[in-house]
CSV table of C-alpha atoms in Angstrom, one decimal:
chain,number,residue,atom,x,y,z
A,4,MET,CA,-1.7,-8.9,-9.9
A,5,LEU,CA,-1.0,-12.0,-8.1
A,6,PHE,CA,-5.1,-12.3,-8.2
A,7,GLY,CA,-7.6,-9.6,-9.3
A,8,GLY,CA,-11.5,-9.0,-9.8
A,9,VAL,CA,-13.2,-8.9,-12.6
A,10,HIS,CA,-13.4,-4.8,-14.6
A,11,ASN,CA,-17.0,-3.9,-14.7
A,12,PHE,CA,-18.3,-1.0,-15.8
A,13,THR,CA,-22.1,0.9,-15.4
A,14,ARG,CA,-24.9,1.5,-17.6
A,15,GLU,CA,-23.7,4.9,-17.1
A,16,GLY,CA,-19.8,3.8,-18.4
A,17,ILE,CA,-19.0,4.3,-14.3
A,18,ASN,CA,-15.5,1.4,-13.8
A,19,LEU,CA,-16.0,-0.3,-10.9
A,20,ARG,CA,-13.1,-1.0,-9.0
A,21,GLU,CA,-11.7,-4.4,-9.3
A,22,ASP,CA,-9.4,-4.7,-6.8
A,23,ILE,CA,-9.4,-7.1,-4.3
A,24,ASP,CA,-8.4,-5.8,-0.9
A,25,ALA,CA,-7.3,-8.7,1.9
A,26,CYS,CA,-6.2,-8.6,5.5
A,27,ILE,CA,-3.8,-11.6,6.7
A,28,VAL,CA,-3.9,-12.7,10.2
A,29,GLY,CA,-3.0,-15.3,12.0
A,30,ASP,CA,-1.2,-15.5,15.6
A,31,PRO,CA,2.5,-14.4,16.0
A,32,SER,CA,5.0,-16.7,14.5
A,33,CYS,CA,3.2,-18.0,11.2
A,34,ALA,CA,5.1,-16.1,8.5
A,35,LYS,CA,2.8,-13.2,8.1
A,36,SER,CA,5.6,-10.6,8.0
A,37,GLN,CA,7.8,-13.3,6.3
A,38,SER,CA,5.0,-14.2,4.0
A,39,LEU,CA,4.0,-10.0,3.3
A,40,LYS,CA,8.1,-9.4,2.7
A,41,TYR,CA,8.4,-12.3,-0.1
A,42,THR,CA,4.6,-11.4,-2.1
A,43,SER,CA,6.7,-7.9,-2.0
A,44,GLY,CA,9.7,-8.8,-4.0
A,45,ILE,CA,8.1,-10.8,-6.1
A,46,VAL,CA,5.6,-8.5,-7.5
A,47,PRO,CA,6.9,-5.6,-9.9
A,48,ARG,CA,5.2,-3.3,-8.7
A,49,SER,CA,5.5,-2.6,-5.3
A,50,VAL,CA,6.2,-1.7,-1.7
A,51,TYR,CA,6.6,-2.8,1.7
A,52,THR,CA,6.3,-1.1,4.9
A,53,SER,CA,5.5,-1.6,8.6
A,54,GLY,CA,3.2,-0.4,11.0
A,55,LYS,CA,6.1,0.3,13.4
A,56,SER,CA,7.1,3.3,11.2
A,57,SER,CA,4.9,4.9,9.9
A,58,SER,CA,1.7,6.7,10.6
A,59,ALA,CA,-1.9,6.5,9.0
A,60,ALA,CA,-1.3,9.7,7.2
A,61,GLY,CA,2.5,9.1,6.4
A,62,LEU,CA,1.1,6.5,4.2
A,63,THR,CA,0.0,8.8,1.1
A,64,ALA,CA,2.2,11.8,2.1
A,65,THR,CA,4.4,13.1,3.4
A,66,VAL,CA,5.7,16.9,3.7
A,67,ALA,CA,9.8,17.1,2.7
A,68,LYS,CA,11.8,20.3,3.2
A,69,GLU,CA,13.8,20.5,0.0
A,70,PRO,CA,17.9,20.6,0.7
A,71,GLU,CA,18.7,22.5,-2.5
A,72,THR,CA,16.5,24.5,-2.2
A,73,GLY,CA,14.7,24.5,1.5
A,74,GLU,CA,11.3,24.8,-0.1
A,75,PHE,CA,8.6,22.5,1.7
A,76,CYS,CA,7.5,19.8,-1.2
A,77,ILE,CA,4.7,16.6,-1.2
A,78,GLU,CA,6.4,12.8,-2.0
A,79,ALA,CA,4.1,10.5,-2.4
A,80,CYS,CA,3.9,7.5,0.5
A,81,ALA,CA,3.6,3.6,0.4
A,82,LEU,CA,0.5,3.9,-1.3
A,83,MET,CA,0.7,6.3,-4.1
A,84,LEU,CA,3.4,3.9,-4.8
A,85,ALA,CA,2.4,1.1,-4.6
A,86,ASP,CA,-0.5,2.2,-7.6
A,87,SER,CA,-2.0,-0.7,-9.1
A,88,GLY,CA,0.3,-2.7,-7.4
A,89,ILE,CA,0.3,-4.5,-3.8
A,90,CYS,CA,0.9,-2.4,-0.7
A,91,CYS,CA,2.1,-4.6,1.8
A,92,ILE,CA,1.4,-2.4,5.5
A,93,ASP,CA,2.2,-5.1,8.5
A,94,GLU,CA,2.2,-4.6,12.1
A,95,PHE,CA,-0.7,-2.8,11.1
A,96,ASP,CA,-2.0,-2.6,15.0
A,97,LYS,CA,1.6,-0.7,16.0
A,98,MET,CA,1.1,2.2,13.2
A,99,ASP,CA,0.4,5.7,15.2
A,100,ILE,CA,-2.8,7.5,14.0
């Protein structure tokens, strides 16, 4: 989206990921959260989540009960919704394991 790696294939035809993972680390009050919120606002396929309101398991999927039928279903969460986009996770250290 904003920047990316080179798309590669091996001799066997296996597709290698061209994604770049970035970790922003800094002192308090350095506008890290504002940078993540701004990035998630300008990129079309992006999700912003905070470690305060998420768990490690909750980043991938969650089980929810349908109010109409009463059946349980699996719902996609931040990492699945941001596939081929950007997932901004703020305050990773405050996340429940």
